[in-house]
């Protein structure tokens, strides 16, 4: 069976400016987080996936076909980053109109159901012009899911949502992934992506930095030194003791804390545990276990 | 099927958006000035023949040469460019409909809104023109009153097609539209008829249609004869030929707009 979305050595230039370069990946069923800083090429990638842009080189395929074919495009649900609507329309009318445009049967019923799923039942019949940013985001999201699309392209879907809204949308995205749909969610906020999925595509300056689960990506980084912060009563004595340990590449003292650059963290933690009481060690904190540190490291590389 | 569905939905939605916008009030006010000018001038003259000629002069001079191109061009460009500026066009582009249905739906909507606005203004002018004067009731010939119908119905889509082409192609299409209306239409439209260049304008065909529909015995028609024949004694271009020119012009502009706008990227300084 063809994957929901497939990029095969895709590059895209805007005149002389490179948007994305030689990107290949696949999105099968489930949720994949597209992570990158502002300007990394996320929106370009999503536009290519949606058939809104042509690839300069390479091929983009959605369920085996070109996303520019109308029949293929009908299988894609999009939550774009655009925050303007026909402001005089109500939320329900707008989603209904968009579904009719897409040729979806029972458009009004499905629009209502989607908006209700996003807790918009009380506001769906007021004009969009009076909506908050969070409500606008929900309306866009409702449009993406109401047509029961097989591939969902979600560009920063949590933008502007309050904590309850974020929780609901995260849960909904996860449910969509579990139900067998292919979902690509972009964000520049690492915590957001971590909340939604464990499967990632990291891009930077138009190139793929890493792909796979968070755990896999971390494994790819085992070669590098990790940063571990130590707090202790006898900082000087501790430093003198661990500098000679195997796998410790260096030490820095920062604001009364010791930061060790360590290659083998397991061995290092064992060592610190065994000598901890001698030097009054009160805290051992890995500084780069989070996704943010992984991302920063990959970007620097 | 997707084409017709998109065309109809975009046509109806754009018509509503355009007609119930503040811009419509602005253009209706312009039409009100025309109606008031007609009433004012006719109130100053006496016999019926003068009324017919004056009415025809004012209608051609102010309305068809001024309001028609301005209104049609403005709405056709605005219908597309406002959506591009707001980025709401993205919601149309990512729908499973061909882009041709978007451009054509907007062009037809601009045509219909233009026709509605101009007809409202024209109805106002006729209403006032038939009620001014010493006895409060000057009659205008039936042929004079009916003369503008065909030019407006044919002229509005032709201008809207030009506007659509400019909107699809140029980023600063309002400026391009102003240059087209003030520069091309007025300048080329005023060149001697023998050169044939005038047929490349919408206004020439509109004037020709108008000429053939006004009172035959009137001074207005006689005054237009030199213009219509290029100062020669030969026959004026007939209305069917003018209609054919408009069709060609409209068709070429629409075809170019559909080709140029088929895959153009309107949303891409890569911003995130």
Coordinates of C-alpha atoms in Angstrom, one line a residue:
Chain A
X1 CA 0.0 0.0 0.0
X2 CA 1.3 3.5 -0.8
X3 CA 2.3 5.6 2.1
X4 CA 0.1 8.6 3.1
X5 CA 2.9 11.0 2.2
X6 CA 6.2 10.5 0.5
X7 CA 8.9 12.9 -0.4
X8 CA 11.5 11.6 -2.8
X9 CA 14.6 13.7 -2.9
X10 CA 12.6 16.9 -3.1
X11 CA 14.2 20.4 -3.4
X12 CA 12.4 23.7 -3.8
X13 CA 13.9 27.0 -4.6
X14 CA 12.3 30.5 -4.5
X15 CA 14.4 32.1 -7.2
X16 CA 17.9 31.9 -5.9
X17 CA 16.7 31.2 -2.3
X18 CA 16.7 27.6 -1.2
X19 CA 13.4 26.6 0.5
X20 CA 14.1 22.9 1.1
X21 CA 16.9 20.7 -0.1
X22 CA 17.0 17.1 -1.1
X23 CA 14.4 15.9 1.4
X24 CA 13.2 12.3 1.5
X25 CA 10.8 10.8 4.0
X26 CA 7.6 8.9 4.3
X27 CA 4.6 9.3 6.6
X28 CA 2.7 6.1 7.0
X29 CA -0.3 5.9 9.3
X30 CA 0.1 7.6 12.7
X31 CA 1.3 11.1 13.8
X32 CA 4.7 12.5 12.7
X33 CA 5.9 15.8 14.2
X34 CA 7.6 18.1 11.8
X35 CA 10.0 20.1 13.9
X36 CA 12.1 23.1 13.0
X37 CA 12.9 26.6 13.9
X38 CA 11.2 29.6 12.1
X39 CA 12.4 29.7 8.5
X40 CA 13.5 26.0 8.6
X41 CA 11.3 25.1 5.7
X42 CA 8.3 23.6 7.5
X43 CA 5.6 25.6 5.7
X44 CA 7.3 25.1 2.3
X45 CA 7.3 21.3 3.0
X46 CA 3.6 21.4 4.0
X47 CA 2.7 23.4 0.9
X48 CA 4.5 20.9 -1.3
X49 CA 2.7 18.1 0.5
X50 CA -0.7 19.9 -0.1
X51 CA 0.1 20.4 -3.8
X52 CA 0.2 24.2 -3.4
X53 CA 3.8 24.4 -4.6
X54 CA 5.7 22.5 -7.3
X55 CA 8.9 20.7 -6.4
X56 CA 11.9 22.1 -8.3
X57 CA 13.5 18.7 -8.2
X58 CA 12.1 15.3 -6.9
X59 CA 8.7 14.0 -6.4
X60 CA 6.0 14.4 -3.8
X61 CA 3.4 11.6 -3.6
X62 CA 0.2 11.4 -1.6
X63 CA -1.2 7.9 -1.5
X64 CA 0.9 7.2 -4.5
X65 CA -0.4 10.1 -6.6
X66 CA 0.5 13.7 -7.2
X67 CA -1.1 16.0 -4.6
X68 CA -2.0 18.3 -7.5
X69 CA -4.6 15.9 -8.8
X70 CA -8.0 16.9 -7.5
X71 CA -8.9 13.3 -6.5
X72 CA -5.8 13.1 -4.4
X73 CA -6.3 16.5 -2.9
X74 CA -9.7 15.5 -1.8
X75 CA -8.1 13.0 0.6
X76 CA -6.0 15.7 2.3
X77 CA -7.2 17.8 5.3
X78 CA -5.3 21.0 5.9
X79 CA -5.0 23.2 8.9
X80 CA -2.9 26.1 7.5
X81 CA -1.2 28.9 9.3
X82 CA -3.5 31.5 7.7
X83 CA -5.5 33.4 10.4
X84 CA -7.9 35.3 8.1
X85 CA -11.4 34.1 7.1
X86 CA -14.5 35.5 5.5
X87 CA -15.1 37.5 8.7
X88 CA -18.8 38.0 8.2
X89 CA -19.5 34.3 8.1
X90 CA -20.2 32.3 11.2
X91 CA -17.8 29.5 12.1
X92 CA -20.4 26.8 11.1
X93 CA -21.2 28.5 7.8
X94 CA -17.5 28.8 7.0
X95 CA -16.7 25.2 7.7
X96 CA -19.8 24.1 5.8
X97 CA -18.9 26.2 2.8
X98 CA -15.4 24.8 2.7
X99 CA -16.8 21.3 2.9
X100 CA -19.2 22.0 0.1
X101 CA -16.3 23.4 -1.9
X102 CA -14.5 20.1 -1.4
X103 CA -17.6 18.2 -2.5
X104 CA -18.3 16.6 0.9
X105 CA -21.8 15.2 1.3
X106 CA -23.9 16.4 4.3
X107 CA -21.6 19.3 4.7
X108 CA -23.5 21.1 7.4
X109 CA -24.0 18.1 9.6
X110 CA -20.3 17.2 9.4
X111 CA -19.3 20.7 10.0
X112 CA -21.5 20.8 13.1
X113 CA -20.1 17.5 14.4
X114 CA -16.5 18.7 13.9
X115 CA -17.1 22.0 15.6
X116 CA -18.8 20.2 18.5
X117 CA -15.8 17.9 18.8
X118 CA -13.7 21.0 19.3
X119 CA -16.0 22.4 21.9
X120 CA -17.3 25.2 19.7
X121 CA -21.0 24.4 20.0
X122 CA -21.8 27.6 21.9
X123 CA -20.0 29.9 19.4
X124 CA -20.3 28.2 16.1
X125 CA -23.2 30.5 15.0
X126 CA -21.5 33.8 15.8
X127 CA -19.4 35.6 13.3
X128 CA -15.8 34.7 12.9
X129 CA -14.9 38.4 13.1
X130 CA -15.7 38.2 16.8
X131 CA -13.6 35.1 17.5
X132 CA -10.5 34.9 19.6
X133 CA -7.3 33.4 18.1
X134 CA -8.0 30.1 19.9
X135 CA -11.5 29.9 18.4
X136 CA -10.1 30.7 14.9
X137 CA -7.6 27.9 15.4
X138 CA -10.4 25.5 16.3
X139 CA -12.4 26.5 13.3
X140 CA -9.5 25.8 11.0
X141 CA -8.9 22.5 12.7
X142 CA -12.6 21.6 12.3
X143 CA -12.3 22.2 8.6
X144 CA -9.3 19.9 8.4
X145 CA -11.0 17.0 10.2
X146 CA -14.6 17.4 9.1
X147 CA -14.1 15.9 5.7
X148 CA -12.7 12.7 7.1
X149 CA -9.5 13.1 5.2
X150 CA -6.9 10.3 5.1
X151 CA -3.9 12.6 5.3
X152 CA -3.9 15.6 7.7
X153 CA -1.4 18.4 7.3
X154 CA -1.5 20.5 10.4
X155 CA 0.6 23.7 10.5
X156 CA 1.2 24.8 14.1
X157 CA -2.3 23.6 15.2
X158 CA -1.8 24.5 18.8
X159 CA -1.1 28.2 18.2
X160 CA -3.2 30.5 20.3
X161 CA -5.1 27.7 22.1
X162 CA -5.7 27.9 25.8
X163 CA -4.4 25.0 28.0
X164 CA -7.7 23.2 27.9
X165 CA -8.0 23.7 24.1
X166 CA -4.4 22.4 23.7
X167 CA -5.2 19.3 25.7
X168 CA -8.3 18.6 23.6
X169 CA -6.5 19.2 20.3
X170 CA -3.5 17.1 21.3
X171 CA -5.8 14.3 22.3
X172 CA -7.7 14.6 19.1
X173 CA -4.6 14.5 16.9
X174 CA -3.4 11.4 18.8
X175 CA -6.8 9.7 18.2
X176 CA -6.7 10.5 14.5
X177 CA -3.2 8.9 14.3
X178 CA -4.4 5.9 16.3
X179 CA -7.4 5.5 13.9
X180 CA -5.0 4.9 11.0
X181 CA -4.8 8.3 9.5
X182 CA -1.5 9.8 8.4
X183 CA -0.9 13.0 10.3
X184 CA 2.0 15.5 9.8
X185 CA 2.0 18.2 12.5
X186 CA 4.5 21.0 12.3
X187 CA 5.7 23.1 15.2
X188 CA 8.7 25.1 16.2
X189 CA 7.9 24.4 19.9
X190 CA 9.6 21.3 21.1
X191 CA 7.4 20.6 24.0
X192 CA 4.3 20.8 21.8
X193 CA 5.7 18.1 19.5
X194 CA 6.8 15.9 22.4
X195 CA 3.3 16.2 23.8
X196 CA 1.7 15.0 20.6
X197 CA 4.0 12.3 19.2
X198 CA 7.2 10.3 19.7
X199 CA 7.8 10.2 15.9
X200 CA 9.8 13.1 14.5
X201 CA 11.1 14.7 11.4
X202 CA 13.6 17.4 12.4
X203 CA 14.5 20.0 9.7
X204 CA 16.8 22.9 9.7
X205 CA 17.7 25.3 6.9
X206 CA 15.7 23.3 4.5
X207 CA 17.4 20.0 5.3
X208 CA 16.4 16.9 7.3
X209 CA 18.6 16.8 10.4
X210 CA 17.1 13.6 11.9
X211 CA 14.1 11.3 11.4
X212 CA 12.6 8.7 13.6
X213 CA 11.4 8.4 17.2
X214 CA 12.8 10.6 19.9
X215 CA 14.5 7.6 21.4
X216 CA 16.1 6.7 18.0
X217 CA 17.3 10.2 17.5
X218 CA 18.9 10.2 20.9
X219 CA 20.6 6.9 20.2
X220 CA 22.0 8.5 17.1
X221 CA 23.7 11.0 19.4
X222 CA 25.3 8.5 21.7
X223 CA 28.7 9.3 20.2
X224 CA 28.7 12.8 21.6
X225 CA 29.5 14.0 25.1
X226 CA 26.5 14.7 27.4
X227 CA 26.3 17.6 29.9
X228 CA 25.6 16.7 33.5
X229 CA 25.2 19.3 36.2
X230 CA 26.4 18.4 39.8
X231 CA 25.7 20.2 43.0
X232 CA 27.7 19.3 46.0
X233 CA 29.0 20.6 49.4
X234 CA 32.7 20.1 48.4
X235 CA 32.6 21.1 44.8
X236 CA 36.4 21.4 44.5
X237 CA 37.0 17.9 45.9
X238 CA 34.4 16.4 43.7
X239 CA 35.9 18.0 40.6
X240 CA 39.3 16.7 41.5
X241 CA 37.9 13.2 42.0
X242 CA 35.9 12.9 38.8
X243 CA 38.2 14.6 36.4
X244 CA 40.2 11.4 36.2
X245 CA 37.2 9.1 35.7
X246 CA 36.9 7.3 32.4
X247 CA 34.6 8.9 29.9
X248 CA 34.7 12.4 31.5
X249 CA 35.9 14.8 28.8
X250 CA 35.9 18.0 30.8
X251 CA 34.6 20.0 33.7
X252 CA 33.3 23.6 34.1
X253 CA 32.3 25.5 37.2
X254 CA 29.3 27.6 36.5
X255 CA 27.6 29.7 39.2
X256 CA 28.7 27.4 42.0
X257 CA 27.7 24.3 40.0
X258 CA 29.8 21.7 38.3
X259 CA 29.0 20.9 34.7
X260 CA 30.7 17.7 33.4
X261 CA 31.0 16.7 29.8
X262 CA 30.5 13.0 29.9
X263 CA 30.7 10.4 27.1
X264 CA 29.4 7.3 29.0
X265 CA 26.6 8.6 31.2
X266 CA 25.7 5.2 32.8
X267 CA 29.2 4.7 34.1
X268 CA 29.4 8.3 35.2
X269 CA 26.2 8.1 37.2
X270 CA 27.4 4.9 38.9
X271 CA 30.6 6.6 39.9
X272 CA 28.9 9.6 41.2
X273 CA 26.5 7.5 43.2
X274 CA 29.3 5.6 44.8
X275 CA 31.3 8.7 45.9
X276 CA 28.4 11.1 46.4
X277 CA 28.2 10.9 50.2
X278 CA 32.0 11.7 50.4
X279 CA 31.5 15.1 48.8
X280 CA 27.9 15.9 49.8
X281 CA 26.4 15.6 46.3
X282 CA 22.9 17.0 46.5
X283 CA 21.8 17.0 42.8
X284 CA 22.8 15.2 39.6
X285 CA 20.9 16.8 36.6
X286 CA 21.4 15.7 33.0
X287 CA 21.2 19.0 31.0
X288 CA 20.7 17.6 27.5
X289 CA 18.3 14.7 27.9
X290 CA 15.4 16.8 26.6
X291 CA 14.4 17.1 22.9
X292 CA 15.4 20.8 22.9
X293 CA 19.0 19.9 23.7
X294 CA 19.0 17.2 21.1
X295 CA 17.7 19.6 18.6
X296 CA 20.2 22.3 19.5
X297 CA 23.0 19.8 19.2
X298 CA 21.9 18.7 15.8
X299 CA 21.6 22.2 14.6
X300 CA 25.1 23.0 15.8
X301 CA 26.4 19.9 14.1
Chain B
X1 CA -18.1 18.5 -11.7
X2 CA -15.5 20.0 -9.3
X3 CA -15.1 22.9 -11.7
X4 CA -18.9 23.7 -11.7
X5 CA -19.2 23.3 -8.0
X6 CA -16.3 25.6 -7.3
X7 CA -17.4 28.1 -9.9
X8 CA -20.9 28.4 -8.4
X9 CA -19.8 28.5 -4.8
X10 CA -17.1 31.0 -5.4
X11 CA -19.3 33.1 -7.6
X12 CA -22.1 33.3 -5.0
X13 CA -19.8 33.9 -2.1
X14 CA -17.8 36.6 -3.9
X15 CA -20.9 38.3 -5.1
X16 CA -22.2 38.6 -1.5
X17 CA -18.8 39.7 -0.2
X18 CA -18.4 42.4 -2.8
X19 CA -21.9 43.7 -2.9
X20 CA -22.3 44.0 0.9
X21 CA -18.9 45.8 1.3
X22 CA -18.3 49.4 1.9
X23 CA -16.8 49.7 -1.5
X24 CA -20.2 49.2 -3.0
X25 CA -21.5 52.2 -1.2
X26 CA -18.6 54.3 -2.6
X27 CA -19.5 53.3 -6.1
X28 CA -23.2 53.8 -5.6
X29 CA -22.3 57.3 -4.4
X30 CA -20.5 57.8 -7.7
X31 CA -23.5 56.6 -9.6
X32 CA -25.6 59.1 -7.5
X33 CA -23.4 61.9 -8.7
X34 CA -24.2 60.8 -12.3
X35 CA -27.9 60.7 -11.6
X36 CA -27.8 64.1 -9.9
X37 CA -25.9 65.6 -12.8
X38 CA -28.4 64.2 -15.3
X39 CA -31.3 65.6 -13.4
X40 CA -29.6 69.0 -12.9
X41 CA -28.7 69.4 -16.6
X42 CA -32.1 68.3 -17.9
X43 CA -33.8 70.6 -15.5
X44 CA -32.1 73.5 -17.3
X45 CA -33.2 72.7 -20.9
X46 CA -36.6 72.6 -22.5
X47 CA -37.6 70.5 -25.5
X48 CA -37.6 66.7 -25.6
X49 CA -35.0 66.3 -28.4
X50 CA -32.4 68.2 -26.3
X51 CA -33.3 66.0 -23.4
X52 CA -32.7 62.8 -25.3
X53 CA -29.3 64.1 -26.7
X54 CA -28.2 65.4 -23.4
X55 CA -29.2 62.3 -21.6
X56 CA -27.3 60.2 -24.1
X57 CA -24.2 62.5 -23.9
X58 CA -24.2 62.3 -20.1
X59 CA -24.7 58.6 -20.0
X60 CA -22.0 57.9 -22.5
X61 CA -19.6 60.5 -21.2
X62 CA -19.8 59.9 -17.5
X63 CA -21.3 56.5 -17.1
X64 CA -20.0 54.2 -19.8
X65 CA -16.6 55.9 -20.2
X66 CA -16.1 56.5 -16.6
X67 CA -18.1 54.5 -14.1
X68 CA -18.2 51.2 -16.1
X69 CA -14.5 50.7 -16.5
X70 CA -13.7 52.0 -13.0
X71 CA -16.3 49.8 -11.3
X72 CA -15.7 46.7 -13.2
X73 CA -11.9 46.9 -13.0
X74 CA -12.0 47.8 -9.3
X75 CA -14.2 44.9 -8.3
X76 CA -12.6 42.3 -10.5
X77 CA -9.1 43.2 -9.1
X78 CA -10.3 43.6 -5.6
X79 CA -12.1 40.2 -5.6
X80 CA -8.8 38.5 -6.2
X81 CA -6.2 40.8 -4.7
X82 CA -8.0 41.2 -1.4
X83 CA -8.0 37.5 -0.9
X84 CA -4.3 37.2 -1.8
X85 CA -3.4 40.1 0.6
X86 CA -5.5 38.5 3.4
X87 CA -4.1 35.0 2.4
X88 CA -7.7 33.6 2.5
X89 CA -7.0 32.5 -1.1
X90 CA -5.0 29.7 0.5
X91 CA -8.3 28.1 1.6
X92 CA -9.5 28.1 -2.0
X93 CA -6.2 26.9 -3.4
X94 CA -6.0 23.9 -1.1
X95 CA -9.5 22.8 -1.9
X96 CA -10.0 20.1 -4.5
X97 CA -11.2 22.4 -7.2
X98 CA -9.4 23.7 -10.3
X99 CA -8.0 27.2 -10.1
X100 CA -9.9 28.1 -13.2
X101 CA -13.1 27.9 -11.2
X102 CA -11.7 30.4 -8.7
X103 CA -10.7 33.0 -11.3
X104 CA -13.8 32.6 -13.3
X105 CA -16.1 32.6 -10.3
X106 CA -14.5 35.9 -9.1
X107 CA -14.7 37.4 -12.6
X108 CA -18.4 36.6 -13.0
X109 CA -19.1 37.9 -9.5
X110 CA -17.3 41.2 -10.3
X111 CA -19.3 41.5 -13.5
X112 CA -22.6 40.9 -11.7
X113 CA -21.9 43.4 -8.9
X114 CA -20.8 46.0 -11.5
X115 CA -24.0 45.5 -13.5
X116 CA -26.1 45.7 -10.4
X117 CA -24.4 48.9 -9.2
X118 CA -24.5 50.6 -12.6
X119 CA -28.1 49.6 -13.2
X120 CA -29.1 51.0 -9.8
X121 CA -27.4 54.3 -10.7
X122 CA -29.0 54.3 -14.2
X123 CA -32.4 53.6 -12.8
X124 CA -31.9 56.5 -10.4
X125 CA -30.9 58.8 -13.3
X126 CA -33.9 57.7 -15.4
X127 CA -36.2 58.2 -12.4
X128 CA -34.9 61.7 -11.8
X129 CA -34.6 62.6 -15.5
X130 CA -38.3 61.9 -16.2
X131 CA -39.4 64.0 -13.2
X132 CA -37.6 67.3 -13.6
X133 CA -38.6 70.4 -15.6
X134 CA -41.2 73.0 -15.4
X135 CA -44.1 70.7 -15.5
X136 CA -42.3 68.1 -13.6
X137 CA -42.4 65.5 -16.4
X138 CA -40.0 65.4 -19.4
X139 CA -40.3 62.4 -21.6
X140 CA -37.3 60.6 -22.9
X141 CA -37.5 58.4 -26.0
X142 CA -37.9 54.7 -25.3
X143 CA -34.8 54.0 -27.5
X144 CA -32.7 56.4 -25.5
X145 CA -33.7 54.8 -22.2
X146 CA -33.0 51.3 -23.5
X147 CA -29.7 52.2 -25.2
X148 CA -27.4 51.4 -22.3
X149 CA -28.6 47.9 -21.5
X150 CA -26.6 46.0 -24.0
X151 CA -23.4 48.0 -23.6
X152 CA -23.4 47.5 -19.8
X153 CA -24.2 43.8 -20.0
X154 CA -21.4 43.2 -22.5
X155 CA -19.0 45.8 -21.3
X156 CA -18.9 44.8 -17.6
X157 CA -17.7 41.2 -18.2
X158 CA -15.1 42.4 -20.7
X159 CA -13.6 44.9 -18.2
X160 CA -13.8 42.3 -15.5
X161 CA -11.9 39.9 -17.7
X162 CA -9.1 42.5 -18.2
X163 CA -9.2 43.1 -14.4
X164 CA -8.9 39.4 -13.6
X165 CA -5.9 39.1 -15.9
X166 CA -4.2 42.0 -14.3
X167 CA -5.0 40.7 -10.8
X168 CA -3.7 37.3 -11.6
X169 CA -0.5 38.5 -13.1
X170 CA 0.5 41.8 -11.4
X171 CA 1.2 42.2 -7.7
X172 CA 0.3 45.9 -7.9
X173 CA -2.7 45.3 -10.1
X174 CA -4.7 48.3 -9.0
X175 CA -2.1 50.5 -10.4
X176 CA -1.9 48.4 -13.5
X177 CA -5.7 48.7 -13.8
X178 CA -5.6 52.5 -13.4
X179 CA -3.0 52.7 -16.1
X180 CA -5.1 50.5 -18.3
X181 CA -8.3 52.5 -17.8
X182 CA -6.8 55.9 -17.9
X183 CA -4.0 55.2 -20.3
X184 CA -4.8 52.4 -22.7
X185 CA -8.6 52.7 -22.9
X186 CA -8.8 56.5 -23.1
X187 CA -5.6 57.0 -25.2
X188 CA -6.0 54.1 -27.7
X189 CA -9.8 54.5 -27.7
X190 CA -9.3 58.1 -28.9
X191 CA -7.0 57.2 -31.9
X192 CA -8.5 57.7 -35.4
X193 CA -10.9 54.9 -36.4
X194 CA -9.1 54.2 -39.7
X195 CA -6.1 52.8 -37.8
X196 CA -8.2 50.1 -36.3
X197 CA -6.3 50.2 -33.0
X198 CA -9.4 51.3 -31.2
X199 CA -10.8 47.8 -31.6
X200 CA -8.3 46.7 -29.0
X201 CA -10.2 48.6 -26.4
X202 CA -13.4 47.7 -24.6
X203 CA -14.6 51.3 -24.7
X204 CA -14.7 51.4 -28.5
X205 CA -17.1 48.4 -28.7
X206 CA -19.2 49.8 -25.9
X207 CA -19.5 53.2 -27.7
X208 CA -20.3 51.5 -30.9
X209 CA -23.1 49.5 -29.3
X210 CA -24.4 52.6 -27.7
X211 CA -24.3 54.6 -30.9
X212 CA -26.4 52.0 -32.7
X213 CA -29.1 52.0 -30.1
X214 CA -29.8 55.8 -29.6
X215 CA -32.4 57.8 -31.4
X216 CA -31.5 57.9 -35.1
X217 CA -32.7 61.4 -35.7
X218 CA -31.0 62.9 -32.7
X219 CA -28.0 65.3 -32.7
X220 CA -26.1 62.9 -30.4
X221 CA -26.1 60.2 -33.0
X222 CA -25.1 62.7 -35.7
X223 CA -22.3 64.0 -33.5
X224 CA -21.1 60.5 -32.9
X225 CA -21.1 59.6 -36.6
X226 CA -17.8 61.2 -37.4
X227 CA -16.3 59.4 -34.5
X228 CA -18.0 56.1 -35.3
X229 CA -16.8 56.1 -39.0
X230 CA -13.4 57.7 -38.3
X231 CA -14.5 60.9 -40.2
X232 CA -15.1 59.0 -43.4
X233 CA -18.4 58.6 -45.2
X234 CA -18.4 54.8 -44.9
X235 CA -20.6 52.9 -42.6
X236 CA -20.0 52.7 -38.9
X237 CA -18.8 49.4 -37.5
X238 CA -22.0 47.5 -36.7
X239 CA -23.1 46.3 -33.3
X240 CA -22.4 42.7 -34.1
X241 CA -18.8 43.5 -35.1
X242 CA -18.4 45.4 -31.8
X243 CA -19.8 42.5 -29.9
X244 CA -17.5 40.1 -31.7
X245 CA -14.5 42.4 -30.7
X246 CA -15.6 42.3 -27.1
X247 CA -15.9 38.5 -27.2
X248 CA -12.4 38.2 -28.5
X249 CA -10.9 40.6 -26.0
X250 CA -12.8 38.9 -23.2
X251 CA -11.8 35.4 -24.4
X252 CA -8.1 36.3 -24.7
X253 CA -8.0 37.9 -21.3
X254 CA -9.7 35.0 -19.7
X255 CA -7.5 32.4 -21.4
X256 CA -4.4 34.3 -20.4
X257 CA -5.6 34.7 -16.8
X258 CA -6.3 30.9 -16.6
X259 CA -3.0 30.0 -18.0
X260 CA -0.9 32.4 -16.0
X261 CA -2.8 31.7 -12.8
X262 CA -2.9 28.0 -13.1
X263 CA 0.2 27.3 -10.9
X264 CA 1.4 30.7 -9.9
X265 CA 2.5 30.8 -6.3
X266 CA 0.9 33.8 -4.5
X267 CA 1.9 33.0 -1.0
X268 CA 5.6 32.4 -0.9
X269 CA 8.1 34.5 0.6
X270 CA 9.0 31.4 2.7
X271 CA 7.6 32.7 5.9
X272 CA 7.2 30.8 9.2

